[in-house]
């Protein structure tokens, strides 16, 4: 088997919580050596973000929870107190040997520690230095801290998410998972990979990559935001309605619900046939997709009445036969029991000191020539401190002396 795509790339990861760690994890999955720097004692803030925690065989409390586990596999954990001069020197020595340095501190925080981009570039001109923040390195909000939910609100995502106006529970709503963190992690990875390619193609030049949650969430609004830029109107909240083809949304059946997206006129005709109402396909109000958008509430109400006549399984089978996109509304148990999900190997098992068969979600990218097959469990706090520091000349005695001073 060929080496992984990023074999030979070394990353110094000073990020915490979710967006930055997710980005570093993506790159680690692809073969980069990622050295995660954590605070002695407490570690990454994510380690304190609540249960569930893995169960210690001896019943001891630990800091290996789901929030931390989801974003830190395939990394090495090194504990360093960067508030101390000795700790700062360790980071600079490690940075000399790395291709990439990642951080998500407030703008300007690392400058007082002499760990900012300008300082690191002076000792390693080829470094790709990626800063992940809530609001970016410039602008009036740059000094602010930012979390996913705040950016969902400020960036406009919540304004177009939630039940339709006039329905029970209408109003702005947050997307369930920390989706802005995840997308910011993806943008960070793309930025780092592009900068690495640029460096290779253009004679060793490094650069500072500035990625933030605010920019990311605004860019992610894509056609929604473009509607506003074209006509000055914010699209209404649509609940579960789709964003293109119509009708599209959740429909209640005799024993549950399904999601339907009628993407074009041909699919609409076939869906009407499946529902036993072929005459709808020739109704002038519903003939073309634009017509169905204009009369969206009417066609959605008609479809709602028709779907109530039979079960989810019946409709899904008939819609599949007709080539109309539809699917069940699965909970997580159903997702991971789905035969297609299992055939794609989306759940992987790793050996963890506290659980020999810990389940993780695999990297979503597949390669024909350099497949990602081996996953290492998220490390225990400081598990690799001794080995990593040995690579920059710190012998056992020196490491122990640093431990005594609580620097590592």
CSV table of C-alpha atoms in Angstrom, one decimal:
chain,number,residue,atom,x,y,z
A,1,UNK,CA,0.0,0.0,0.0
A,2,UNK,CA,1.2,3.5,-0.8
A,3,UNK,CA,2.0,6.0,1.9
A,4,UNK,CA,-0.8,8.2,3.1
A,5,UNK,CA,-1.3,11.5,1.2
A,6,UNK,CA,0.3,13.7,3.9
A,7,UNK,CA,3.0,11.3,5.0
A,8,UNK,CA,6.1,13.4,5.9
A,9,UNK,CA,4.1,16.5,6.9
A,10,UNK,CA,4.5,17.5,10.5
A,11,UNK,CA,2.0,19.7,12.3
A,12,UNK,CA,2.2,21.5,15.7
A,13,UNK,CA,-1.4,21.8,16.9
A,14,UNK,CA,-2.1,24.4,19.6
A,15,UNK,CA,-5.9,24.4,18.9
A,16,UNK,CA,-8.6,23.5,21.5
A,17,UNK,CA,-12.3,22.7,21.7
A,18,UNK,CA,-13.6,21.8,18.2
A,19,UNK,CA,-13.0,23.7,14.9
A,20,UNK,CA,-9.2,23.6,15.1
A,21,UNK,CA,-8.9,20.1,16.5
A,22,UNK,CA,-11.3,18.8,13.8
A,23,UNK,CA,-9.1,20.3,11.1
A,24,UNK,CA,-5.9,18.8,12.7
A,25,UNK,CA,-7.6,15.4,13.0
A,26,UNK,CA,-8.6,15.5,9.3
A,27,UNK,CA,-4.9,16.1,8.4
A,28,UNK,CA,-3.8,13.5,10.8
A,29,UNK,CA,-6.1,10.9,9.2
A,30,UNK,CA,-4.4,11.7,5.9
A,31,UNK,CA,-1.0,10.9,7.3
A,32,UNK,CA,0.4,14.0,8.8
A,33,UNK,CA,2.2,13.7,12.1
A,34,UNK,CA,0.2,15.9,14.5
A,35,UNK,CA,1.6,17.0,17.8
A,36,UNK,CA,-1.2,18.2,20.0
A,37,UNK,CA,-0.2,20.7,22.7
A,38,UNK,CA,-2.3,20.7,25.9
A,39,UNK,CA,-2.2,22.4,29.3
A,40,UNK,CA,-0.6,20.3,32.0
A,41,UNK,CA,-3.3,19.1,34.4
A,42,UNK,CA,-6.5,20.1,32.6
A,43,UNK,CA,-5.6,19.7,28.9
A,44,UNK,CA,-7.8,20.8,26.0
A,45,UNK,CA,-10.9,22.7,27.2
A,46,UNK,CA,-13.0,20.1,25.4
A,47,UNK,CA,-12.0,17.5,28.0
A,48,UNK,CA,-14.2,19.3,30.5
A,49,UNK,CA,-17.2,19.6,28.2
A,50,UNK,CA,-19.3,17.1,30.1
A,51,UNK,CA,-20.4,13.5,29.9
A,52,UNK,CA,-20.4,10.9,28.7
A,53,UNK,CA,-16.8,10.0,29.7
A,54,UNK,CA,-15.2,6.6,29.0
A,55,UNK,CA,-15.4,4.3,31.9
A,56,UNK,CA,-12.1,3.6,33.7
A,57,UNK,CA,-11.7,-0.1,34.6
A,58,UNK,CA,-10.8,1.0,38.1
A,59,UNK,CA,-13.7,3.4,38.4
A,60,UNK,CA,-11.5,6.5,38.5
A,61,UNK,CA,-12.6,9.8,37.0
A,62,UNK,CA,-11.0,10.7,33.7
A,63,UNK,CA,-11.1,13.4,31.1
A,64,UNK,CA,-11.7,11.3,28.0
A,65,UNK,CA,-15.2,12.4,26.9
A,66,UNK,CA,-17.2,12.2,23.7
A,67,UNK,CA,-16.5,15.9,22.8
A,68,UNK,CA,-12.7,15.4,23.0
A,69,UNK,CA,-12.8,12.0,21.4
A,70,UNK,CA,-14.6,13.1,18.3
A,71,UNK,CA,-11.8,15.5,17.2
A,72,UNK,CA,-8.5,14.2,18.4
A,73,UNK,CA,-7.7,10.7,17.0
A,74,UNK,CA,-4.4,10.0,15.2
A,75,UNK,CA,-2.6,12.7,17.3
A,76,UNK,CA,0.2,12.8,19.9
A,77,UNK,CA,-0.5,14.6,23.1
A,78,UNK,CA,2.2,16.7,24.7
A,79,UNK,CA,1.6,18.8,27.8
A,80,UNK,CA,3.3,22.2,27.9
A,81,UNK,CA,2.6,25.3,30.0
A,82,UNK,CA,3.0,28.0,27.3
A,83,UNK,CA,2.6,30.7,29.9
A,84,UNK,CA,6.1,29.9,31.2
A,85,UNK,CA,9.3,31.0,29.3
A,86,UNK,CA,10.6,27.4,29.3
A,87,UNK,CA,7.3,26.2,27.8
A,88,UNK,CA,7.4,28.9,25.1
A,89,UNK,CA,10.9,27.8,24.3
A,90,UNK,CA,9.7,24.2,23.8
A,91,UNK,CA,7.0,25.4,21.4
A,92,UNK,CA,9.5,27.4,19.4
A,93,UNK,CA,11.9,24.4,19.2
A,94,UNK,CA,9.1,22.2,18.0
A,95,UNK,CA,8.0,24.8,15.5
A,96,UNK,CA,11.4,24.7,13.9
A,97,UNK,CA,10.9,21.1,12.9
A,98,UNK,CA,7.3,21.5,11.7
A,99,UNK,CA,5.6,22.3,8.3
A,100,UNK,CA,2.5,23.7,9.9
A,101,UNK,CA,1.6,25.4,13.2
A,102,UNK,CA,-2.1,25.7,14.1
A,103,UNK,CA,-3.6,27.9,16.9
A,104,UNK,CA,-7.0,29.2,18.0
A,105,UNK,CA,-6.2,31.7,20.7
A,106,UNK,CA,-7.7,35.1,20.8
A,107,UNK,CA,-6.1,37.6,18.4
A,108,UNK,CA,-2.8,38.8,19.9
A,109,UNK,CA,-2.7,36.4,22.8
A,110,UNK,CA,0.3,34.4,21.4
A,111,UNK,CA,2.3,37.5,20.6
A,112,UNK,CA,2.9,38.1,24.3
A,113,UNK,CA,4.4,34.6,24.5
A,114,UNK,CA,6.5,35.2,21.3
A,115,UNK,CA,4.6,32.4,19.6
A,116,UNK,CA,2.8,34.6,17.0
A,117,UNK,CA,3.3,34.2,13.3
A,118,UNK,CA,6.0,36.8,12.9
A,119,UNK,CA,8.1,35.3,15.6
A,120,UNK,CA,7.7,31.7,14.3
A,121,UNK,CA,8.3,32.7,10.7
A,122,UNK,CA,11.6,34.3,11.8
A,123,UNK,CA,12.8,30.9,13.0
A,124,UNK,CA,11.1,28.8,10.3
A,125,UNK,CA,10.4,30.9,7.1
A,126,UNK,CA,8.6,28.0,5.4
A,127,UNK,CA,6.0,27.5,8.2
A,128,UNK,CA,2.3,27.4,7.3
A,129,UNK,CA,0.8,29.2,10.4
A,130,UNK,CA,-3.0,28.7,10.6
A,131,UNK,CA,-5.0,30.8,13.0
A,132,UNK,CA,-8.6,29.7,13.7
A,133,UNK,CA,-10.8,32.3,15.5
A,134,UNK,CA,-14.4,33.4,15.9
A,135,UNK,CA,-14.1,36.6,13.9
A,136,UNK,CA,-10.8,36.6,12.1
A,137,UNK,CA,-7.5,38.5,12.5
A,138,UNK,CA,-8.8,41.8,11.4
A,139,UNK,CA,-12.0,43.9,11.8
A,140,UNK,CA,-13.8,45.4,14.8
A,141,UNK,CA,-14.8,42.1,16.2
A,142,UNK,CA,-11.4,40.5,16.0
A,143,UNK,CA,-10.7,40.6,19.7
A,144,UNK,CA,-14.0,38.8,20.6
A,145,UNK,CA,-14.2,35.1,21.5
A,146,UNK,CA,-16.7,33.2,19.4
A,147,UNK,CA,-18.5,29.9,19.8
A,148,UNK,CA,-20.5,27.9,17.2
A,149,UNK,CA,-24.0,28.9,18.5
A,150,UNK,CA,-23.1,32.6,18.6
A,151,UNK,CA,-21.9,32.5,15.0
A,152,UNK,CA,-24.9,30.6,13.9
A,153,UNK,CA,-26.9,33.5,15.3
A,154,UNK,CA,-24.7,36.4,14.1
A,155,UNK,CA,-24.0,34.9,10.7
A,156,UNK,CA,-27.6,34.6,9.6
A,157,UNK,CA,-27.9,30.8,9.8
A,158,UNK,CA,-30.5,30.9,12.6
A,159,UNK,CA,-32.6,33.5,10.8
A,160,UNK,CA,-33.4,31.0,8.0
A,161,UNK,CA,-33.6,27.8,10.2
A,162,UNK,CA,-36.7,26.7,12.1
A,163,UNK,CA,-40.5,26.2,11.6
A,164,UNK,CA,-42.4,28.3,9.0
A,165,UNK,CA,-43.8,31.5,10.3
A,166,UNK,CA,-47.3,31.0,11.7
A,167,UNK,CA,-46.6,27.4,12.7
A,168,UNK,CA,-46.3,26.3,16.4
A,169,UNK,CA,-42.7,26.9,17.6
A,170,UNK,CA,-41.8,29.3,14.8
A,171,UNK,CA,-38.8,31.5,15.3
A,172,UNK,CA,-35.0,31.3,14.8
A,173,UNK,CA,-33.5,28.0,15.6
A,174,UNK,CA,-29.9,26.6,16.0
A,175,UNK,CA,-28.8,23.7,13.9
A,176,UNK,CA,-28.3,20.7,16.2
A,177,UNK,CA,-24.6,19.8,15.9
A,178,UNK,CA,-21.8,22.4,16.0
A,179,UNK,CA,-22.0,22.6,12.2
A,180,UNK,CA,-20.1,26.0,11.9
A,181,UNK,CA,-17.2,24.5,13.9
A,182,UNK,CA,-17.1,21.5,11.5
A,183,UNK,CA,-17.2,23.7,8.4
A,184,UNK,CA,-14.5,26.0,9.8
A,185,UNK,CA,-12.4,22.9,10.4
A,186,UNK,CA,-12.8,21.9,6.8
A,187,UNK,CA,-11.9,25.4,5.6
A,188,UNK,CA,-8.8,25.4,7.8
A,189,UNK,CA,-7.7,22.1,6.3
A,190,UNK,CA,-8.3,23.3,2.8
A,191,UNK,CA,-6.3,26.5,3.5
A,192,UNK,CA,-3.4,24.5,5.0
A,193,UNK,CA,-3.3,22.1,2.1
A,194,UNK,CA,-3.4,25.0,-0.4
A,195,UNK,CA,-0.6,26.8,1.4
A,196,UNK,CA,1.5,23.6,1.5
A,197,UNK,CA,1.0,23.2,-2.2
A,198,UNK,CA,1.9,26.8,-2.9
A,199,UNK,CA,5.0,26.4,-0.8
A,200,UNK,CA,6.1,23.4,-2.7
A,201,UNK,CA,5.3,25.0,-6.1
A,202,UNK,CA,6.8,28.4,-5.3
A,203,UNK,CA,10.2,27.9,-3.7
A,204,UNK,CA,9.6,27.3,0.0
A,205,UNK,CA,7.5,30.3,0.9
A,206,UNK,CA,5.3,29.9,4.0
A,207,UNK,CA,2.3,32.1,5.0
A,208,UNK,CA,-0.3,32.9,7.6
A,209,UNK,CA,-3.7,31.3,7.0
A,210,UNK,CA,-6.6,33.2,8.7
A,211,UNK,CA,-9.8,31.2,9.0
A,212,UNK,CA,-12.8,32.1,11.2
A,213,UNK,CA,-16.2,30.9,12.1
A,214,UNK,CA,-17.9,34.2,11.1
A,215,UNK,CA,-16.6,34.1,7.5
A,216,UNK,CA,-17.3,30.4,7.3
A,217,UNK,CA,-21.0,30.6,8.3
A,218,UNK,CA,-21.7,33.5,5.9
A,219,UNK,CA,-20.0,31.7,3.0
A,220,UNK,CA,-22.0,28.5,3.9
A,221,UNK,CA,-25.3,30.2,3.3
A,222,UNK,CA,-24.6,29.9,-0.4
A,223,UNK,CA,-27.8,30.3,-2.4
A,224,UNK,CA,-29.8,31.6,0.6
A,225,UNK,CA,-27.4,34.5,1.0
A,226,UNK,CA,-27.3,35.0,-2.8
A,227,UNK,CA,-31.1,35.4,-2.8
A,228,UNK,CA,-30.6,38.4,-0.5
A,229,UNK,CA,-27.7,39.8,-2.6
A,230,UNK,CA,-29.9,39.6,-5.7
A,231,UNK,CA,-33.2,41.0,-4.5
A,232,UNK,CA,-32.5,42.3,-1.0
A,233,UNK,CA,-34.9,39.9,0.7
A,234,UNK,CA,-34.0,37.4,3.3
A,235,UNK,CA,-35.5,34.0,2.5
A,236,UNK,CA,-38.2,32.9,4.9
A,237,UNK,CA,-37.7,30.0,7.3
A,238,UNK,CA,-38.9,26.8,5.6
A,239,UNK,CA,-38.9,24.2,8.3
A,240,UNK,CA,-38.2,20.9,6.6
A,241,UNK,CA,-39.1,22.2,3.1
A,242,UNK,CA,-36.4,21.7,0.5
A,243,UNK,CA,-34.5,24.5,-1.1
A,244,UNK,CA,-34.9,23.8,-4.9
A,245,UNK,CA,-37.4,21.2,-6.1
A,246,UNK,CA,-41.0,21.4,-4.9
A,247,UNK,CA,-42.7,19.7,-3.2
A,248,UNK,CA,-40.0,18.8,-0.7
A,249,UNK,CA,-40.2,18.2,3.0
A,250,UNK,CA,-41.2,15.8,5.8
A,251,UNK,CA,-44.5,14.0,5.3
A,252,UNK,CA,-46.4,12.1,8.0
A,253,UNK,CA,-47.5,8.6,7.1
A,254,UNK,CA,-49.6,6.1,9.1
A,255,UNK,CA,-46.7,5.0,11.2
A,256,UNK,CA,-44.1,7.7,11.0
A,257,UNK,CA,-42.5,10.3,8.7
A,258,UNK,CA,-40.4,10.3,5.6
A,259,UNK,CA,-38.4,13.0,3.7
A,260,UNK,CA,-39.2,13.6,0.1
A,261,UNK,CA,-37.5,15.9,-2.5
A,262,UNK,CA,-39.1,16.2,-5.9
A,263,UNK,CA,-36.2,17.6,-7.9
A,264,UNK,CA,-37.7,18.1,-11.3
A,265,UNK,CA,-40.9,17.9,-13.3
A,266,UNK,CA,-40.4,14.3,-14.3
A,267,UNK,CA,-40.1,13.3,-10.7
A,268,UNK,CA,-43.2,15.2,-9.9
A,269,UNK,CA,-45.2,13.4,-12.5
A,270,UNK,CA,-44.0,10.0,-11.2
A,271,UNK,CA,-44.7,11.0,-7.6
A,272,UNK,CA,-48.2,12.0,-8.4
A,273,UNK,CA,-48.6,8.5,-10.0
A,274,UNK,CA,-47.3,6.8,-6.9
A,275,UNK,CA,-49.7,8.8,-4.7
A,276,UNK,CA,-52.7,7.8,-6.9
A,277,UNK,CA,-53.3,11.4,-8.1
A,278,UNK,CA,-51.8,11.6,-11.6
A,279,UNK,CA,-54.1,14.6,-12.4
A,280,UNK,CA,-52.0,16.8,-10.2
A,281,UNK,CA,-49.2,16.6,-12.8
A,282,UNK,CA,-51.3,18.3,-15.4
A,283,UNK,CA,-52.8,21.0,-13.2
A,284,UNK,CA,-51.6,24.4,-14.5
A,285,UNK,CA,-50.8,25.5,-11.0
A,286,UNK,CA,-48.3,22.6,-10.6
A,287,UNK,CA,-47.1,22.0,-14.1
A,288,UNK,CA,-43.5,23.4,-13.8
A,289,UNK,CA,-41.3,23.6,-10.7
A,290,UNK,CA,-41.6,27.4,-10.6
A,291,UNK,CA,-45.3,27.0,-10.6
A,292,UNK,CA,-45.1,24.6,-7.7
A,293,UNK,CA,-42.8,27.0,-5.8
A,294,UNK,CA,-45.4,29.8,-6.2
A,295,UNK,CA,-48.2,27.5,-5.0
A,296,UNK,CA,-46.0,25.7,-2.5
A,297,UNK,CA,-48.3,25.7,0.5
A,298,UNK,CA,-51.2,24.3,-1.6
A,299,UNK,CA,-49.2,21.4,-3.1
A,300,UNK,CA,-47.5,20.6,0.2
A,301,UNK,CA,-51.0,20.4,1.9
A,302,UNK,CA,-52.3,18.1,-0.9
A,303,UNK,CA,-49.3,15.8,-0.6
A,304,UNK,CA,-49.6,15.8,3.2
A,305,UNK,CA,-53.2,14.4,2.9
A,306,UNK,CA,-52.1,11.7,0.4
A,307,UNK,CA,-49.1,10.4,2.4
A,308,UNK,CA,-51.3,9.9,5.5
A,309,UNK,CA,-53.0,7.0,3.7
A,310,UNK,CA,-50.2,4.4,4.0
A,311,UNK,CA,-47.0,3.4,5.9
A,312,UNK,CA,-43.5,4.8,5.6
A,313,UNK,CA,-42.2,1.5,4.3
A,314,UNK,CA,-44.8,1.3,1.6
A,315,UNK,CA,-44.2,4.8,0.3
A,316,UNK,CA,-40.4,4.5,0.4
A,317,UNK,CA,-40.6,1.3,-1.7
A,318,UNK,CA,-42.9,2.8,-4.3
A,319,UNK,CA,-41.0,6.0,-4.5
A,320,UNK,CA,-37.7,4.1,-5.0
A,321,UNK,CA,-39.3,2.1,-7.8
A,322,UNK,CA,-40.3,5.4,-9.4
A,323,UNK,CA,-36.9,6.9,-9.0
A,324,UNK,CA,-38.0,9.7,-6.7
A,325,UNK,CA,-35.5,10.7,-4.0
A,326,UNK,CA,-36.9,9.9,-0.5
A,327,UNK,CA,-35.7,8.5,2.7
A,328,UNK,CA,-36.6,7.6,6.3
A,329,UNK,CA,-35.9,10.0,9.2
A,330,UNK,CA,-33.3,7.9,11.0
A,331,UNK,CA,-32.1,8.3,14.6
A,332,UNK,CA,-28.4,7.5,15.3
A,333,UNK,CA,-29.2,3.8,16.1
A,334,UNK,CA,-30.9,3.5,12.7
A,335,UNK,CA,-28.0,5.3,11.0
A,336,UNK,CA,-25.3,3.0,12.2
A,337,UNK,CA,-27.5,-0.1,11.7
A,338,UNK,CA,-28.2,0.9,8.1
A,339,UNK,CA,-26.7,-1.7,5.7
A,340,UNK,CA,-25.3,1.0,3.4
A,341,UNK,CA,-23.6,2.8,6.2
A,342,UNK,CA,-22.1,-0.4,7.4
A,343,UNK,CA,-21.0,-1.3,3.9
A,344,UNK,CA,-19.2,2.1,3.7
A,345,UNK,CA,-17.5,1.4,7.0
A,346,UNK,CA,-18.5,4.7,8.6
A,347,UNK,CA,-18.0,3.2,12.1
A,348,UNK,CA,-14.4,2.1,12.9
A,349,UNK,CA,-13.0,0.4,16.0
A,350,UNK,CA,-9.8,1.5,17.8
A,351,UNK,CA,-7.9,0.3,20.8
A,352,UNK,CA,-8.1,2.8,23.7
A,353,UNK,CA,-6.5,2.3,27.1
A,354,UNK,CA,-9.9,2.6,28.7
A,355,UNK,CA,-11.9,0.8,26.1
A,356,UNK,CA,-10.4,-1.9,23.8
A,357,UNK,CA,-13.0,-1.5,21.1
A,358,UNK,CA,-13.8,2.3,21.1
A,359,UNK,CA,-16.1,3.3,18.2
A,360,UNK,CA,-15.2,6.3,16.1
A,361,UNK,CA,-16.6,7.8,12.9
A,362,UNK,CA,-14.2,7.3,9.9
A,363,UNK,CA,-12.8,10.1,7.8
A,364,UNK,CA,-15.4,10.8,5.1
A,365,UNK,CA,-12.8,10.8,2.3
A,366,UNK,CA,-11.9,7.7,0.4
A,367,UNK,CA,-8.9,7.2,-1.8
A,368,UNK,CA,-8.2,4.5,-4.4
A,369,UNK,CA,-4.4,4.5,-4.1
A,370,UNK,CA,-3.8,5.8,-0.5
A,371,UNK,CA,-6.7,4.6,1.6
A,372,UNK,CA,-7.1,5.7,5.2
A,373,UNK,CA,-7.3,2.4,7.0
A,374,UNK,CA,-5.6,2.7,10.4
A,375,UNK,CA,-6.9,4.9,13.1
A,376,UNK,CA,-5.3,5.5,16.5
A,377,UNK,CA,-7.4,6.4,19.5
A,378,UNK,CA,-7.4,10.0,20.8
A,379,UNK,CA,-4.4,10.2,23.2
A,380,UNK,CA,-4.5,10.3,26.9
A,381,UNK,CA,-3.4,13.7,28.3
A,382,UNK,CA,0.4,14.0,27.9
A,383,UNK,CA,0.8,10.5,26.7
A,384,UNK,CA,3.6,11.4,24.2
A,385,UNK,CA,5.3,14.3,26.0
A,386,UNK,CA,8.5,12.3,26.7
A,387,UNK,CA,8.9,10.9,23.2
A,388,UNK,CA,8.2,14.1,21.4
A,389,UNK,CA,10.5,16.2,23.5
A,390,UNK,CA,13.2,13.7,22.9
A,391,UNK,CA,13.1,14.6,19.2
A,392,UNK,CA,14.3,18.2,20.1
A,393,UNK,CA,17.0,17.1,22.5
A,394,UNK,CA,15.3,16.9,25.9
A,395,UNK,CA,16.6,13.9,27.8
A,396,UNK,CA,14.7,12.1,30.6
A,397,UNK,CA,16.4,14.1,33.3
A,398,UNK,CA,15.5,17.4,31.7
A,399,UNK,CA,11.9,16.3,31.2
A,400,UNK,CA,11.6,15.2,34.8
A,401,UNK,CA,12.9,18.6,35.9
A,402,UNK,CA,10.3,20.3,33.8
A,403,UNK,CA,7.6,18.1,35.3
A,404,UNK,CA,8.7,19.1,38.8
A,405,UNK,CA,8.2,22.7,37.8
A,406,UNK,CA,4.8,21.9,36.2
A,407,UNK,CA,6.0,23.2,32.8
A,408,UNK,CA,5.2,19.8,31.2
